[in-house]
CSV table of N, CA and C in Angstrom, one decimal:
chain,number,residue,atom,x,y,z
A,172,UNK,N,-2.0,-22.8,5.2
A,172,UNK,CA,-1.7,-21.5,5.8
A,172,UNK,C,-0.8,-20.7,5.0
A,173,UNK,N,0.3,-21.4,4.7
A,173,UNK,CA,0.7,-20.7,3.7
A,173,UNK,C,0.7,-19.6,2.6
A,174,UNK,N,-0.1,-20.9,2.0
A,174,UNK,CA,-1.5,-20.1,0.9
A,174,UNK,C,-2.0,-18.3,1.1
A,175,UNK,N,-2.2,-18.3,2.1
A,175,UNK,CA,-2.5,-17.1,2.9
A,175,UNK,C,-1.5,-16.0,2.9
A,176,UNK,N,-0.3,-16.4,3.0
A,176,UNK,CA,0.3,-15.3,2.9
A,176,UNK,C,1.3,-14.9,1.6
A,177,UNK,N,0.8,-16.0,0.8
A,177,UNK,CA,1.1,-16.2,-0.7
A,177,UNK,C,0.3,-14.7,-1.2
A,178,UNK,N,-0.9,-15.2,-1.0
A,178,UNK,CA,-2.2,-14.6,-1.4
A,178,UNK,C,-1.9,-13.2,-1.1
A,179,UNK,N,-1.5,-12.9,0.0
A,179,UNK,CA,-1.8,-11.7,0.8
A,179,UNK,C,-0.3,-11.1,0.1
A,180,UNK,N,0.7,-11.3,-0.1
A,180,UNK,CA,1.6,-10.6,-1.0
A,180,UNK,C,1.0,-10.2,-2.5
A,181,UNK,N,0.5,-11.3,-3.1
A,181,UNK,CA,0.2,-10.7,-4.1
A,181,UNK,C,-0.9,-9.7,-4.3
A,182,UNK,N,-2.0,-9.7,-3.0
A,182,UNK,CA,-2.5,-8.3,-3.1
A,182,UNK,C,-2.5,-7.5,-2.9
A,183,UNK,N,-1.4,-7.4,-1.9
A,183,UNK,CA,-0.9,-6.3,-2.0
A,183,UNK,C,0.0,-5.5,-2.7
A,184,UNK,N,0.9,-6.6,-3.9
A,184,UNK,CA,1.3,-5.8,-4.9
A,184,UNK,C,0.4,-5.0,-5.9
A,185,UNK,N,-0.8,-6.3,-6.0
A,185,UNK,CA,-1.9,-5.5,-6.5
A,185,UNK,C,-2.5,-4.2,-6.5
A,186,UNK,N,-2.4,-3.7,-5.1
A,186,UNK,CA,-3.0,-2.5,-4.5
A,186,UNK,C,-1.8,-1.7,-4.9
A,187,UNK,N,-0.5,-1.8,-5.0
A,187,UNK,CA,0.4,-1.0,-5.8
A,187,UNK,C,0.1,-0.7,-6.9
A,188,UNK,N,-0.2,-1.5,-7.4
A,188,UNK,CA,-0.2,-1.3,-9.1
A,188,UNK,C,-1.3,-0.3,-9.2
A,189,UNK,N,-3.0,-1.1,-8.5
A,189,UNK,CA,-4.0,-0.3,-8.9
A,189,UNK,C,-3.9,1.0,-8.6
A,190,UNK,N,-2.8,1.1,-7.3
A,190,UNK,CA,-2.6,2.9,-6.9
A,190,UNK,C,-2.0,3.7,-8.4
A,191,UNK,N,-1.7,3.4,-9.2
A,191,UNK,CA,-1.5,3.9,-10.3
A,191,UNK,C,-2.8,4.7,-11.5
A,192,UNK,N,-3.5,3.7,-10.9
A,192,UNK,CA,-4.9,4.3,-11.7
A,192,UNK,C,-5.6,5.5,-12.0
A,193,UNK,N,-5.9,6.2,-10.3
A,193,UNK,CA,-5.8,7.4,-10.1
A,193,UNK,C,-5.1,8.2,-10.3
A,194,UNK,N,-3.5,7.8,-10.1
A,194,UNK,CA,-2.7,8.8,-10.7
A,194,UNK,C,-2.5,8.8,-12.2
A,195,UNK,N,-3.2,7.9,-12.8
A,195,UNK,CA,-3.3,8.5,-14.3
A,195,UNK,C,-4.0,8.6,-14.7
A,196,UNK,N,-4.9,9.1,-14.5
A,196,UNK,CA,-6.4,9.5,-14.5
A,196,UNK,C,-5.8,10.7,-14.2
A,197,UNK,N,-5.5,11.3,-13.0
A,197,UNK,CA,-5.0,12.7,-12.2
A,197,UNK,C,-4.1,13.6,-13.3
A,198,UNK,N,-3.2,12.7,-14.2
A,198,UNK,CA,-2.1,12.8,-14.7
A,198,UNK,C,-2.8,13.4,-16.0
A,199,UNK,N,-3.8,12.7,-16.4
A,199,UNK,CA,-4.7,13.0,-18.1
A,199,UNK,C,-5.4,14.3,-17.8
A,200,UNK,N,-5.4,14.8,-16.3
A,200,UNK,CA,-6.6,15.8,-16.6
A,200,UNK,C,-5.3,16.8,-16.4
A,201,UNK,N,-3.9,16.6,-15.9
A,201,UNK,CA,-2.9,17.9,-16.1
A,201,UNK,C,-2.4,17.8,-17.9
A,202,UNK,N,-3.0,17.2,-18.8
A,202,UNK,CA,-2.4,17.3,-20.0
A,202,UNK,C,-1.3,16.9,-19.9
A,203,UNK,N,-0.6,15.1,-19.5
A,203,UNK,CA,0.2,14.8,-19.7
A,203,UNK,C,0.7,14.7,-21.3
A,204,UNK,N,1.5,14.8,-21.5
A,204,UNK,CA,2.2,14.7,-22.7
A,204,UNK,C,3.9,14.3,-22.6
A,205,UNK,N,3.8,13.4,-24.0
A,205,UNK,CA,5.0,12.4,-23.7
A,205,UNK,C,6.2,13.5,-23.7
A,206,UNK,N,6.7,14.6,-23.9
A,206,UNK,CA,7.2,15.6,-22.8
A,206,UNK,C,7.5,15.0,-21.5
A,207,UNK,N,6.1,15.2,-21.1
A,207,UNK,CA,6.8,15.1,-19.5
A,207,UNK,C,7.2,13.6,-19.1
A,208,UNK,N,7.4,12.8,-19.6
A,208,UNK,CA,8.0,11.2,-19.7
A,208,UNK,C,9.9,12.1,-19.1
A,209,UNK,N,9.7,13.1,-20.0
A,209,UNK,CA,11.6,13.1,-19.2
A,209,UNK,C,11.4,13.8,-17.4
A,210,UNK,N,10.3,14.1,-17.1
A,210,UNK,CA,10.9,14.8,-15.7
A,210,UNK,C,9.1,14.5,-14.8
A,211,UNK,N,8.7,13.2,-15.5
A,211,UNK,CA,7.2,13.3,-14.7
A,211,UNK,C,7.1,14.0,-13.1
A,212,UNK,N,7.7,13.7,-12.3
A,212,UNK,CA,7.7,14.7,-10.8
A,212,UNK,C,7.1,16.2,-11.3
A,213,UNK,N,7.8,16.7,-12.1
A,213,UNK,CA,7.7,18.0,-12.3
A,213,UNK,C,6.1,18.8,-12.9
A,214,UNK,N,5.6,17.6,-13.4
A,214,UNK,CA,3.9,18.0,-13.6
A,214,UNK,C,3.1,18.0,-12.5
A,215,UNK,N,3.6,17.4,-10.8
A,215,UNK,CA,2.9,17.9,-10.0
A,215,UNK,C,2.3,18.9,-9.9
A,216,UNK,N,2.6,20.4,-10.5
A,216,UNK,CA,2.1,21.6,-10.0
A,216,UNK,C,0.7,21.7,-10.9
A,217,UNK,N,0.8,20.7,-11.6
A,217,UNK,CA,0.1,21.1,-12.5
A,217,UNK,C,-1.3,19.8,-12.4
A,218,UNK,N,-1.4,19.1,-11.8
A,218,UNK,CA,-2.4,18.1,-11.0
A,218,UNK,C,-3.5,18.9,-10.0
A,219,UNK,N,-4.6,18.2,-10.3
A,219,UNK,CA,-6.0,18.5,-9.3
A,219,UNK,C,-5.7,18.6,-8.0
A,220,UNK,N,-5.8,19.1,-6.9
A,220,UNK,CA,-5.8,18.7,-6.1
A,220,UNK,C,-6.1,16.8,-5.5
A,221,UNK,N,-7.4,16.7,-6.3
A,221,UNK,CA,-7.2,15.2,-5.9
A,221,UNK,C,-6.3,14.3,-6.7
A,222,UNK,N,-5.2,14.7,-7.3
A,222,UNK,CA,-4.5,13.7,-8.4
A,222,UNK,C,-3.2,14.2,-7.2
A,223,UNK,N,-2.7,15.4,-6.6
A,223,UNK,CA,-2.0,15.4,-6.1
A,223,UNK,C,-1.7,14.4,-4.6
A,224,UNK,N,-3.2,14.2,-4.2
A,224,UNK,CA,-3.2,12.8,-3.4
A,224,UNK,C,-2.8,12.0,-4.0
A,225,UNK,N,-3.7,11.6,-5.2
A,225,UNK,CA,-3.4,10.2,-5.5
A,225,UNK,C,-1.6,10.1,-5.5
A,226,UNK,N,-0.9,11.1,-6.2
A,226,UNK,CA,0.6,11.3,-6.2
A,226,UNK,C,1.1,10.6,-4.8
A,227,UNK,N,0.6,10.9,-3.9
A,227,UNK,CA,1.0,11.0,-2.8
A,227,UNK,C,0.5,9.6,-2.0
A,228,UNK,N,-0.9,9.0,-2.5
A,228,UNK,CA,-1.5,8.0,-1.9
A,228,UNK,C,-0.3,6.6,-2.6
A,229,UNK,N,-0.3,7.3,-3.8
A,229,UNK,CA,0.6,5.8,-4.6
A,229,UNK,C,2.3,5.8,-4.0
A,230,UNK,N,2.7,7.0,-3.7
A,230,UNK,CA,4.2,6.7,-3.0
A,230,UNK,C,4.0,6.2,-2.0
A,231,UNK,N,3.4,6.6,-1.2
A,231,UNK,CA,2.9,5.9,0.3
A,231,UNK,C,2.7,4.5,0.0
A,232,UNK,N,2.0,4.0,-0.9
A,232,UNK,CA,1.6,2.3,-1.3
A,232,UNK,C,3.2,1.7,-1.4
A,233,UNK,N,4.2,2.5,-2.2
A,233,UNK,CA,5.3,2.0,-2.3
A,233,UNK,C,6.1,1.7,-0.6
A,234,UNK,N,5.8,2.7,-0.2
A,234,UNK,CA,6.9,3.0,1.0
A,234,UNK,C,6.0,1.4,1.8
A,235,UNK,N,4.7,1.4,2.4
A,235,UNK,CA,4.0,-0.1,2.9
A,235,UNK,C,4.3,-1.1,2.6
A,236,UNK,N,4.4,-1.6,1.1
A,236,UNK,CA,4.7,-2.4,0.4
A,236,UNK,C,6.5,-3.2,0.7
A,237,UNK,N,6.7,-1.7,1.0
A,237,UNK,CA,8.5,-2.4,1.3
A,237,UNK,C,8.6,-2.8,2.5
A,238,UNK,N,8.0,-2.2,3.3
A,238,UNK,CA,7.6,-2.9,5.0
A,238,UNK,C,6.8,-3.9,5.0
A,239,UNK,N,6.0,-4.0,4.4
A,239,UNK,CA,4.9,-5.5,4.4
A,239,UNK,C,5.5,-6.9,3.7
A,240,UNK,N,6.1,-6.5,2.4
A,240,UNK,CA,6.8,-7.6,1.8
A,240,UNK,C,7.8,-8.6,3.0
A,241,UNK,N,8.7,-7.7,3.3
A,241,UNK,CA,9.7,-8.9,4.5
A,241,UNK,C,9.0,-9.3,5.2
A,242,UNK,N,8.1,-8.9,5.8
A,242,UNK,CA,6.9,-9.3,7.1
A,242,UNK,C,6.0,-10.8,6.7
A,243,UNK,N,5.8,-10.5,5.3
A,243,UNK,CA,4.8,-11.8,5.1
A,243,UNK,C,6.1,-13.0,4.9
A,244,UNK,N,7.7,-12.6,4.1
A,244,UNK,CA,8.3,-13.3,3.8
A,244,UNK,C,9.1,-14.2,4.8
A,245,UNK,N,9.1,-13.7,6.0
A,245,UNK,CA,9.7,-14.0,6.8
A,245,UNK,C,8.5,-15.2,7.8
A,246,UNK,N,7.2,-14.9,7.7
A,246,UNK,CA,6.3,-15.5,7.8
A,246,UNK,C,6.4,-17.1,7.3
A,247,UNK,N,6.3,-17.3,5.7
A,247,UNK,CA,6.3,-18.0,5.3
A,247,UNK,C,7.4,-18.7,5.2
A,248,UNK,N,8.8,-18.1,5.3
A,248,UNK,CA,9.9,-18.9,5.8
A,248,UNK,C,9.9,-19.6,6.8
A,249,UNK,N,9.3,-19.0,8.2
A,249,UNK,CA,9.5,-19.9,9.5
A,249,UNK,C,7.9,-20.4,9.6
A,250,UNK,N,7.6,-20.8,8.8
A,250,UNK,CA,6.5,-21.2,8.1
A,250,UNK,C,5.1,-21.1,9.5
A,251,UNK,N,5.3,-20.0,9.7
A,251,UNK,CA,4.5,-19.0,10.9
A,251,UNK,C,2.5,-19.9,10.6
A,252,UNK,N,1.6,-20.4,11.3
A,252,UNK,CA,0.7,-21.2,11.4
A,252,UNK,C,-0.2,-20.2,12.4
A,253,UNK,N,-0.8,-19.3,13.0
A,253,UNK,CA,-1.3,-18.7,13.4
A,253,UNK,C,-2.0,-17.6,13.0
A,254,UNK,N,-3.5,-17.8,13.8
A,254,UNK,CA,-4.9,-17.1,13.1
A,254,UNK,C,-4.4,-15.4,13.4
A,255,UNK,N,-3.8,-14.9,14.3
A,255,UNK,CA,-3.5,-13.7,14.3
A,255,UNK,C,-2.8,-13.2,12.9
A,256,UNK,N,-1.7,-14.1,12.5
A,256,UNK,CA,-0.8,-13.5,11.5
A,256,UNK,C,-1.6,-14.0,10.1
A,257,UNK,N,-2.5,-14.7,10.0
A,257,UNK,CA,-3.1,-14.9,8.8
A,257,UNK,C,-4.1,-13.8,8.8
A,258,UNK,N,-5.4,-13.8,9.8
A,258,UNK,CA,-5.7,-12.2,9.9
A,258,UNK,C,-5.1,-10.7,9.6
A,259,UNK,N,-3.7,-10.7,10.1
A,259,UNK,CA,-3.4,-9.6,9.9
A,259,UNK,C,-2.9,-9.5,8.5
A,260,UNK,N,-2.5,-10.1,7.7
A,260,UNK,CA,-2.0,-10.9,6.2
A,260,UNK,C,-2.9,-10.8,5.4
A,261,UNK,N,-4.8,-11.1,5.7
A,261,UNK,CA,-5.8,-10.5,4.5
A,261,UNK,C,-5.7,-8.9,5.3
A,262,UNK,N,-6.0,-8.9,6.4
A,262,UNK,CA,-6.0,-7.4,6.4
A,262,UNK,C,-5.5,-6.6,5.9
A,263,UNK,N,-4.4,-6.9,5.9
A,263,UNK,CA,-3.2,-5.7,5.1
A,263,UNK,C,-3.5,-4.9,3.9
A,264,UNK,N,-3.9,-6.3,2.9
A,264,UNK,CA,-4.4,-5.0,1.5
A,264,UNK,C,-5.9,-4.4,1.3
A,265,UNK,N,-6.7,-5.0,2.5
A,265,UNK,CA,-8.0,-4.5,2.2
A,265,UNK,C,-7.8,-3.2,2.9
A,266,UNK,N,-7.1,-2.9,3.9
A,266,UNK,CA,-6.6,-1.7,4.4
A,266,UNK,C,-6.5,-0.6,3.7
A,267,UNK,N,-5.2,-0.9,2.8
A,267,UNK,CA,-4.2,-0.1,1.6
A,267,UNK,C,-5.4,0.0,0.7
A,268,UNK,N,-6.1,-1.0,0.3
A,268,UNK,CA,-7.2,-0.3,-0.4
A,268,UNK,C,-8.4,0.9,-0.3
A,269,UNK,N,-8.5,0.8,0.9
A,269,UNK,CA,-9.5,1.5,1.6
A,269,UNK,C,-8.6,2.7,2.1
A,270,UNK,N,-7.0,2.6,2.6
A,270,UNK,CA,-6.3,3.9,2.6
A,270,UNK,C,-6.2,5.1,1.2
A,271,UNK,N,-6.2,4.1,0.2
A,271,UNK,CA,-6.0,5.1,-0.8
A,271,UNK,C,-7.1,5.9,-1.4
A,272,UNK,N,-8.7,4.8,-1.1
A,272,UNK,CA,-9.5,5.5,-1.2
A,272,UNK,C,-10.1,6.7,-0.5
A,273,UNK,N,-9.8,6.5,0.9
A,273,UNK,CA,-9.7,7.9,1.8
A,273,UNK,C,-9.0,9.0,1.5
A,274,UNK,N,-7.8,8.6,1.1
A,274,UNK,CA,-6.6,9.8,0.2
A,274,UNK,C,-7.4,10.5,-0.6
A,275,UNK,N,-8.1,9.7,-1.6
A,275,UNK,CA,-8.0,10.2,-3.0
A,275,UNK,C,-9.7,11.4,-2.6
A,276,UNK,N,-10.6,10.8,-2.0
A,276,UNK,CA,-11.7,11.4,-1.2
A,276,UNK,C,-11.5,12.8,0.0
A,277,UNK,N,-10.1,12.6,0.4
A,277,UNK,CA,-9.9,13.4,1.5
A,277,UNK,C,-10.4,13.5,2.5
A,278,UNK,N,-10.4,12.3,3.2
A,278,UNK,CA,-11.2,11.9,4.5
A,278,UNK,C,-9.9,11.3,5.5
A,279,UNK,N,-9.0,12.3,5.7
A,279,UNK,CA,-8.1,12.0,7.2
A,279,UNK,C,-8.3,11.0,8.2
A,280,UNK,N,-9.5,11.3,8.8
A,280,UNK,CA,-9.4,10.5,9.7
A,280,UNK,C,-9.5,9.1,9.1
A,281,UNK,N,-10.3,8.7,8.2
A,281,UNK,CA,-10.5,7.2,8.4
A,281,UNK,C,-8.9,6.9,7.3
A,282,UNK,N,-8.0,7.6,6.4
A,282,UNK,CA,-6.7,7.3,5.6
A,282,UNK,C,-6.0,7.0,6.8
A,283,UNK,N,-5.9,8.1,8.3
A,283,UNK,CA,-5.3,7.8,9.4
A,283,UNK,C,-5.2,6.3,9.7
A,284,UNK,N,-6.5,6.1,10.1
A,284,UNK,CA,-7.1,4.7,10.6
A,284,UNK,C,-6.4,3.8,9.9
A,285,UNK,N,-6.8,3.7,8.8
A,285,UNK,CA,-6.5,2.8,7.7
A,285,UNK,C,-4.6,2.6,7.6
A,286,UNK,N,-4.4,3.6,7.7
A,286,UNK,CA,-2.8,3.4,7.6
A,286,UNK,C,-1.8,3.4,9.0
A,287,UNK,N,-2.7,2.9,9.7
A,287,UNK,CA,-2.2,2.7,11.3
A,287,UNK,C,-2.9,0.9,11.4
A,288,UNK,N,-3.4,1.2,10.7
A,288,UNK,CA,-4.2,-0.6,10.7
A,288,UNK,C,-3.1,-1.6,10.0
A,289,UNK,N,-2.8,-0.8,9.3
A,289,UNK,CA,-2.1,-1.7,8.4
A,289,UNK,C,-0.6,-1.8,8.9
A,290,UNK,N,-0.1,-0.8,9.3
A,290,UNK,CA,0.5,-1.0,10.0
A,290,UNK,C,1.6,-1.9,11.2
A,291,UNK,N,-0.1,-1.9,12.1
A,291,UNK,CA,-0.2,-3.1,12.9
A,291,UNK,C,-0.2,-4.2,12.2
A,292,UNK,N,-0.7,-4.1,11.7
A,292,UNK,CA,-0.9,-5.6,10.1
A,292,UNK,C,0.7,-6.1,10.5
A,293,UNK,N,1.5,-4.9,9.8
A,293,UNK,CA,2.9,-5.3,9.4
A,293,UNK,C,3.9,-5.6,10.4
A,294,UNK,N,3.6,-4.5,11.8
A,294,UNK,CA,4.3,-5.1,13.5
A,294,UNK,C,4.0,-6.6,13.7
A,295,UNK,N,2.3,-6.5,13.6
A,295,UNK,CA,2.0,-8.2,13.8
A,295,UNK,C,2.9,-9.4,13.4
A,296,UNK,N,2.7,-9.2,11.9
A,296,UNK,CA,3.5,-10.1,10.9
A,296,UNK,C,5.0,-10.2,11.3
A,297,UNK,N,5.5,-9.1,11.6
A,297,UNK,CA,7.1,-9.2,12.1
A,297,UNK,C,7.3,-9.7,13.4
A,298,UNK,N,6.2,-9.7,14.3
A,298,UNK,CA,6.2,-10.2,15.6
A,298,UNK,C,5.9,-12.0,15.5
A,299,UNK,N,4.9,-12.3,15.3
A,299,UNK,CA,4.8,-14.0,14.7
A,299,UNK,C,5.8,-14.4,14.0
A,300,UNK,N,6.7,-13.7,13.0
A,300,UNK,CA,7.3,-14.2,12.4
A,300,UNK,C,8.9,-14.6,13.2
A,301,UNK,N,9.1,-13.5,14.3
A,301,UNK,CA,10.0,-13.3,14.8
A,301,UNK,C,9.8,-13.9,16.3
A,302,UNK,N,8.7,-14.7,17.1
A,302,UNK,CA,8.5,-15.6,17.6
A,302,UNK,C,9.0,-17.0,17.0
A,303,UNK,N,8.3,-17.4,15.6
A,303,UNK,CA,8.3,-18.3,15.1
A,303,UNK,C,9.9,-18.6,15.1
A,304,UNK,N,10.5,-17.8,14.4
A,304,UNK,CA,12.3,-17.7,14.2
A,304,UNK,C,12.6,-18.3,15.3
A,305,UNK,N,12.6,-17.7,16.6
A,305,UNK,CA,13.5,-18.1,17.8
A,305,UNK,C,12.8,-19.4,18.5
A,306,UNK,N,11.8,-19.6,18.2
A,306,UNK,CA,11.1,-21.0,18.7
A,306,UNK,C,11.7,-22.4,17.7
A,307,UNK,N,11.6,-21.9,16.4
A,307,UNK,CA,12.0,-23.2,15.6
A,307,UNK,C,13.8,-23.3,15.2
């Protein structure tokens, strides 16, 4: 069970990283140049509309990331054994994946969904984990 939440951190760093893709992609079509290496924020104005998501879908990945990390870790410390918090632990990055895809597409409702899903993902995980704590 473990394994599981091993797994599920590292895909979700994953989904960090790959949120990068788009934004450099987004980044090549504002004519990045090693220039803007001193003040990158500041080429925002100058991004696609959909590169401006992506800007936006990849901070968002960070901000999750920092709430999901303690949730799985605290998991695998009180060495948490339950089908809910392993569910919610693959959920989490197939979520973030499918959130950033909606970003980058501009489909609200379902980035909503998706980032209310995950979410729960991350309540759950803190809830099992924080059962588990006071039980053992």
């Amino acid at each position: 069970m473990a394994s599981a939440f091993v797994w599920s951190l590292c895909l979700a760093a994953m989904v960090v990283v790959l949120s990068l893709v788009p934004l450099g992609a987004a980044r090549s079509k504002a004519d990045f140049s090693v220039a803007d290496l001193a003040a990158p924020r500041a080429m925002f104005d100058r991004l696609p509309e959909w590169g401006k998501r992506a800007s936006w879908a990849h901070q968002n990945s960070f901000e999750a990331f920092g709430l999901f990390a303690p949730a799985v870790l605290l998991c695998l410390v009180c060495k948490v054994n339950t089908p809910v918090a392993t569910v919610a632990a693959w959920l989490h990055p197939a979520l973030r994946l499918i959130y950033i895809s909606a970003y980058l597409a501009n489909v609200p409702p379902l980035r909503s969904l998706c980032w209310a899903g995950g979410m729960v993902c991350t309540g759950l995980l803190y809830l099992e984990g924080l059962k588990a704590a006071v039980a053992g």
